[in-house]
Amino acid sequence: MLSLEQVAGFVAVAEELHVGRAAERLSMTQPPLSRRIQMLERELGVLLFERTRRGMTLTAAGRAFLMDARRMLHLADDAAARVRRVPRGELGTVSVGFTAATAYTYLGQMVELATRQFPDVDLVLREMVSATQIEALHDGTIDLGLLRPPVRGTDLRSVLIVREPLLAALPAAHPALTDGHALTLADFDAVPMVMYQPTGSTYFHDLLRAAFAAGLVQPDFRQFVTQVHTALSLVRAGVGWAVVPSAARLLSFDGVSLIPVRGLEAFPAEVEMAWRTDRPQPARDALVTALTPSSPLRPQR
Amino acid sequence: MLSLEQVAGFVAVAEELHVGRAAERLSMTQPPLSRRIQMLERELGVLLFERTRRGMTLTAAGRAFLMDARRMLHLADDAAARVRRVPRGELGTVSVGFTAATAYTYLGQMVELATRQFPDVDLVLREMVSATQIEALHDGTIDLGLLRPPVRGTDLRSVLIVREPLLAALPAAHPALTDGHALTLADFDAVPMVMYQPTGSTYFHDLLRAAFAAGLVQPDFRQFVTQVHTALSLVRAGVGWAVVPSAARLLSFDGVSLIPVRGLEAFPAEVEMAWRTDRPQPARDALVTALTPSSPLRPQR
DNA sequence: ATTACTTACGTATGACGTAACGATT
DNA sequence: AATCGTTACGTCATACGTAAGTAAT
């Protein structure tokens, strides 16, 4: 098999057109280099040089081979340099799971930051609900998850990424918006509402239940949905009010107004970043370090 | 330095995920292959595999390296295959000199034929007058010349490629075109004419001198030019008549008519293909063989 | 016990360097 | 004589295969 030493020898001689100088450049003596070239020519079955009184000249075959030879050496160098970057987390592929709602808030910033800081790390983004992300983390389908708490399970670690207030979603024309008095939890009592499903959207379901319990109110749940944007559609359709994370602002949903509610500040919606701890993954670990905020992000705007 | 055996070993193990089977594939025993991988890892300073009870699995670095590793092996194979094609004349670069006039006739056909028959031979075309081509052949600037005879000089060989009639070039409105009688050499006696320079366009100069001497006529040379298209411009400008090779037809020069002359048939203009014989150049030699016509070409149309 | 990778060790192939050689100006 | 490339040859390193070792089911 062709060896890179042979190829490097060939390139040196082709550039110097002088075995002696080429050998010096390679820190060796002439004879072995001379033999190396001969062996290379024998292996290829092709004469690469014409031997003249005044050194060597490349044959047509030699000229053709020179380009490929240089390419081989560069590729070998580059490949070595590249692979050495992997354990530093500077190179690799990281699959990231995210929930639909995080896409409105954190995902854009994260991708921007990651690609700026680690231009040679490829991000593969896959939308999935929080429960599916936990499974995907375990079986290795994703390396990193952006999901709603709680994150439980052996070998999983997570950090809080985003903390955002919940807002009331009302039809834009609703009188509560104009009569001046600020909305409170008490205003939700017996009000027709769009609620989140206990299964499929456990996180928001439990969060809202806790909030209403604390406010001692009992809304009139008319529909149960799993997605924030579905809830907003139903509000626009007049089914009732809803409560959504402030990230929903970025959806710019016409016909629905999002307004703060006194008493809901104690129940912020949270997003966590989660990953497996059982074995290191350089690129993922570098991303985790780079993306962990010193304190949870507040929604922008 | 990285060796291709190491790389091939790595690829085999990465594909089998089993040193034993990989070794079998490479017709060797496990231990040396195992050591090869270890050495590769030591050289790269990076772990490529995780050793488990159930064989090996690729690390992130291993996955990243696998692509480059395959590329290296392919490049080595391809480079070897390519270089072996050179001595068969199937691969290489051939510089071809040509005179402006051959571009109108033969050059197009030649390029078409050459690229069809030898798709991997690169043609470099350079326009130069015949005398310059002879020099360029000698110093290796061009490998092949398409030029006017005579081709002299040691180490040069040539074959006749094109033989084309000379035509009279007259202003399109000239009465000689309509009065019915065919043009003869005698009609040129004392006629104002555009002539070729004895230096710079020796070939046409001498050819025409010989023709007029044979016809015992003495035209009135008003201007001396080197290029066929310059001659045609001057004809159109009314300076006088000219004599041009029939290839000039392809210039479609408005305002100038090209018509045969009885007596000029004995003085065809010729184009030869010339090359050095002192040492073989596979791609050029293959072209010479492919392009040498069984008999000189007549101009098309 | 079986499976699979690694370490140990003796052998042989191969590559280096020194020295001698050959060819050309 | 001087310059370059090649051949000859002795030495050392590298890499192989066999065999033993280690770790995990």
PDB file of C-alpha atoms in Angstrom, chain B residues 40-170:
ATOM      1  CA  LEU B  40      -2.942   5.656  15.823  1.00  0.00           C
ATOM      2  CA  GLU B  41      -4.718   6.902  18.916  1.00  0.00           C
ATOM      3  CA  ARG B  42      -1.403   7.736  20.558  1.00  0.00           C
ATOM      4  CA  GLU B  43      -0.234   9.633  17.507  1.00  0.00           C
ATOM      5  CA  LEU B  44      -3.446  11.581  17.252  1.00  0.00           C
ATOM      6  CA  GLY B  45      -3.557  12.050  21.005  1.00  0.00           C
ATOM      7  CA  VAL B  46      -7.230  11.144  20.880  1.00  0.00           C
ATOM      8  CA  LEU B  47      -9.284   8.090  21.811  1.00  0.00           C
ATOM      9  CA  LEU B  48     -11.144   6.843  18.755  1.00  0.00           C
ATOM     10  CA  PHE B  49     -12.916   3.894  20.350  1.00  0.00           C
ATOM     11  CA  GLU B  50     -14.422   3.021  23.646  1.00  0.00           C
ATOM     12  CA  ARG B  51     -13.538  -0.528  24.574  1.00  0.00           C
ATOM     13  CA  THR B  52     -16.475  -2.407  25.996  1.00  0.00           C
ATOM     14  CA  ARG B  53     -17.064  -6.008  26.884  1.00  0.00           C
ATOM     15  CA  ARG B  54     -19.061  -6.371  23.653  1.00  0.00           C
ATOM     16  CA  GLY B  55     -16.550  -5.066  21.112  1.00  0.00           C
ATOM     17  CA  MET B  56     -15.730  -1.477  20.370  1.00  0.00           C
ATOM     18  CA  THR B  57     -17.836   1.633  19.890  1.00  0.00           C
ATOM     19  CA  LEU B  58     -16.752   4.820  18.183  1.00  0.00           C
ATOM     20  CA  THR B  59     -16.205   7.908  20.289  1.00  0.00           C
ATOM     21  CA  ALA B  60     -17.290  11.325  19.044  1.00  0.00           C
ATOM     22  CA  ALA B  61     -13.709  11.797  17.845  1.00  0.00           C
ATOM     23  CA  GLY B  62     -13.818   8.425  16.095  1.00  0.00           C
ATOM     24  CA  ARG B  63     -16.996   9.346  14.258  1.00  0.00           C
ATOM     25  CA  ALA B  64     -15.469  12.628  13.168  1.00  0.00           C
ATOM     26  CA  PHE B  65     -12.278  10.921  12.021  1.00  0.00           C
ATOM     27  CA  LEU B  66     -14.077   8.181  10.106  1.00  0.00           C
ATOM     28  CA  MET B  67     -15.162  10.515   7.325  1.00  0.00           C
ATOM     29  CA  ASP B  68     -11.677  11.907   6.837  1.00  0.00           C
ATOM     30  CA  ALA B  69     -10.198   8.424   7.063  1.00  0.00           C
ATOM     31  CA  ARG B  70     -12.388   7.118   4.259  1.00  0.00           C
ATOM     32  CA  ARG B  71     -11.557  10.180   2.217  1.00  0.00           C
ATOM     33  CA  MET B  72      -7.850   9.531   2.679  1.00  0.00           C
ATOM     34  CA  LEU B  73      -8.106   5.945   1.495  1.00  0.00           C
ATOM     35  CA  HIS B  74     -10.186   6.910  -1.500  1.00  0.00           C
ATOM     36  CA  LEU B  75      -7.825   9.697  -2.418  1.00  0.00           C
ATOM     37  CA  ALA B  76      -4.854   7.342  -2.253  1.00  0.00           C
ATOM     38  CA  ASP B  77      -6.626   4.811  -4.452  1.00  0.00           C
ATOM     39  CA  ASP B  78      -7.791   7.418  -6.901  1.00  0.00           C
ATOM     40  CA  ALA B  79      -4.405   9.088  -7.103  1.00  0.00           C
ATOM     41  CA  ALA B  80      -2.762   5.771  -7.896  1.00  0.00           C
ATOM     42  CA  ALA B  81      -5.390   4.934 -10.499  1.00  0.00           C
ATOM     43  CA  ARG B  82      -5.081   8.353 -12.089  1.00  0.00           C
ATOM     44  CA  VAL B  83      -1.315   8.397 -12.312  1.00  0.00           C
ATOM     45  CA  ARG B  84      -1.365   4.992 -13.979  1.00  0.00           C
ATOM     46  CA  ARG B  85      -3.501   6.434 -16.751  1.00  0.00           C
ATOM     47  CA  VAL B  86      -0.923   9.061 -17.660  1.00  0.00           C
ATOM     48  CA  PRO B  87       1.517   6.846 -19.562  1.00  0.00           C
ATOM     49  CA  ARG B  88      -1.408   5.534 -21.595  1.00  0.00           C
ATOM     50  CA  GLY B  89      -2.016   9.101 -22.705  1.00  0.00           C
ATOM     51  CA  GLU B  90      -5.449   9.122 -21.114  1.00  0.00           C
ATOM     52  CA  LEU B  91      -4.640  11.840 -18.645  1.00  0.00           C
ATOM     53  CA  GLY B  92      -2.539  14.945 -18.772  1.00  0.00           C
ATOM     54  CA  THR B  93      -2.220  18.414 -20.143  1.00  0.00           C
ATOM     55  CA  VAL B  94      -1.293  19.255 -23.713  1.00  0.00           C
ATOM     56  CA  SER B  95      -0.464  22.791 -24.760  1.00  0.00           C
ATOM     57  CA  VAL B  96      -1.387  23.460 -28.338  1.00  0.00           C
ATOM     58  CA  GLY B  97      -0.171  26.403 -30.382  1.00  0.00           C
ATOM     59  CA  PHE B  98      -2.218  27.493 -33.369  1.00  0.00           C
ATOM     60  CA  THR B  99      -2.208  30.260 -35.930  1.00  0.00           C
ATOM     61  CA  ALA B 100      -5.181  32.570 -36.145  1.00  0.00           C
ATOM     62  CA  ALA B 101      -6.214  31.086 -39.482  1.00  0.00           C
ATOM     63  CA  THR B 102      -6.286  27.470 -38.247  1.00  0.00           C
ATOM     64  CA  ALA B 103      -8.739  28.546 -35.608  1.00  0.00           C
ATOM     65  CA  TYR B 104     -11.288  29.093 -38.406  1.00  0.00           C
ATOM     66  CA  THR B 105     -10.869  25.637 -39.867  1.00  0.00           C
ATOM     67  CA  TYR B 106      -9.312  22.856 -37.985  1.00  0.00           C
ATOM     68  CA  LEU B 107      -9.102  23.911 -34.359  1.00  0.00           C
ATOM     69  CA  GLY B 108     -12.780  23.489 -33.542  1.00  0.00           C
ATOM     70  CA  GLN B 109     -12.943  19.972 -34.966  1.00  0.00           C
ATOM     71  CA  MET B 110      -9.732  19.073 -33.250  1.00  0.00           C
ATOM     72  CA  VAL B 111     -10.835  20.220 -29.815  1.00  0.00           C
ATOM     73  CA  GLU B 112     -14.128  18.459 -30.235  1.00  0.00           C
ATOM     74  CA  LEU B 113     -12.471  15.200 -31.278  1.00  0.00           C
ATOM     75  CA  ALA B 114      -9.827  15.389 -28.565  1.00  0.00           C
ATOM     76  CA  THR B 115     -12.171  16.113 -25.691  1.00  0.00           C
ATOM     77  CA  ARG B 116     -14.535  13.367 -26.818  1.00  0.00           C
ATOM     78  CA  GLN B 117     -11.819  10.746 -27.163  1.00  0.00           C
ATOM     79  CA  PHE B 118      -9.670  11.865 -24.208  1.00  0.00           C
ATOM     80  CA  PRO B 119     -12.003  13.552 -21.774  1.00  0.00           C
ATOM     81  CA  ASP B 120      -9.319  13.692 -19.072  1.00  0.00           C
ATOM     82  CA  VAL B 121      -6.691  15.342 -21.219  1.00  0.00           C
ATOM     83  CA  ASP B 122      -6.669  19.077 -20.652  1.00  0.00           C
ATOM     84  CA  LEU B 123      -6.008  21.183 -23.719  1.00  0.00           C
ATOM     85  CA  VAL B 124      -4.306  24.538 -23.277  1.00  0.00           C
ATOM     86  CA  LEU B 125      -4.699  26.567 -26.449  1.00  0.00           C
ATOM     87  CA  ARG B 126      -2.375  29.440 -27.293  1.00  0.00           C
ATOM     88  CA  GLU B 127      -2.494  31.494 -30.437  1.00  0.00           C
ATOM     89  CA  MET B 128       0.897  32.285 -31.947  1.00  0.00           C
ATOM     90  CA  VAL B 129       2.335  32.738 -35.418  1.00  0.00           C
ATOM     91  CA  SER B 130       4.148  29.828 -37.042  1.00  0.00           C
ATOM     92  CA  ALA B 131       7.690  31.020 -36.333  1.00  0.00           C
ATOM     93  CA  THR B 132       6.911  31.543 -32.654  1.00  0.00           C
ATOM     94  CA  GLN B 133       5.394  28.071 -32.503  1.00  0.00           C
ATOM     95  CA  ILE B 134       8.645  26.519 -33.677  1.00  0.00           C
ATOM     96  CA  GLU B 135      10.481  28.224 -30.844  1.00  0.00           C
ATOM     97  CA  ALA B 136       7.766  27.315 -28.371  1.00  0.00           C
ATOM     98  CA  LEU B 137       7.962  23.664 -29.424  1.00  0.00           C
ATOM     99  CA  HIS B 138      11.692  23.687 -28.828  1.00  0.00           C
ATOM    100  CA  ASP B 139      11.606  25.244 -25.409  1.00  0.00           C
ATOM    101  CA  GLY B 140       8.615  23.177 -24.334  1.00  0.00           C
ATOM    102  CA  THR B 141       6.149  26.058 -24.063  1.00  0.00           C
ATOM    103  CA  ILE B 142       3.797  24.119 -26.288  1.00  0.00           C
ATOM    104  CA  ASP B 143       3.597  20.379 -26.892  1.00  0.00           C
ATOM    105  CA  LEU B 144       1.865  20.537 -30.236  1.00  0.00           C
ATOM    106  CA  GLY B 145       1.725  23.154 -32.931  1.00  0.00           C
ATOM    107  CA  LEU B 146      -0.761  23.812 -35.719  1.00  0.00           C
ATOM    108  CA  LEU B 147       1.176  25.945 -38.153  1.00  0.00           C
ATOM    109  CA  ARG B 148       2.155  26.741 -41.693  1.00  0.00           C
ATOM    110  CA  PRO B 149       4.999  24.821 -43.310  1.00  0.00           C
ATOM    111  CA  PRO B 150       7.858  24.410 -43.529  1.00  0.00           C
ATOM    112  CA  VAL B 151       8.598  22.744 -40.209  1.00  0.00           C
ATOM    113  CA  ARG B 152      12.327  22.316 -39.923  1.00  0.00           C
ATOM    114  CA  GLY B 153      14.649  21.649 -37.056  1.00  0.00           C
ATOM    115  CA  THR B 154      16.092  18.624 -35.355  1.00  0.00           C
ATOM    116  CA  ASP B 155      13.747  16.745 -33.063  1.00  0.00           C
ATOM    117  CA  LEU B 156      10.676  18.090 -34.819  1.00  0.00           C
ATOM    118  CA  ARG B 157       8.255  15.988 -36.760  1.00  0.00           C
ATOM    119  CA  SER B 158       5.119  17.128 -38.544  1.00  0.00           C
ATOM    120  CA  VAL B 159       2.206  15.839 -40.579  1.00  0.00           C
ATOM    121  CA  LEU B 160       0.043  17.615 -43.074  1.00  0.00           C
ATOM    122  CA  ILE B 161      -3.322  18.307 -41.537  1.00  0.00           C
ATOM    123  CA  VAL B 162      -5.200  20.653 -43.831  1.00  0.00           C
ATOM    124  CA  ARG B 163      -4.929  21.561 -47.494  1.00  0.00           C
ATOM    125  CA  GLU B 164      -7.200  24.351 -48.585  1.00  0.00           C
ATOM    126  CA  PRO B 165      -7.491  26.388 -51.785  1.00  0.00           C
ATOM    127  CA  LEU B 166      -6.585  30.041 -51.992  1.00  0.00           C
ATOM    128  CA  LEU B 167      -9.358  32.410 -52.993  1.00  0.00           C
ATOM    129  CA  ALA B 168      -9.450  35.914 -54.345  1.00  0.00           C
ATOM    130  CA  ALA B 169     -10.938  38.509 -52.003  1.00  0.00           C
ATOM    131  CA  LEU B 170     -12.707  41.341 -53.875  1.00  0.00           C
TER     132      LEU B 170
END
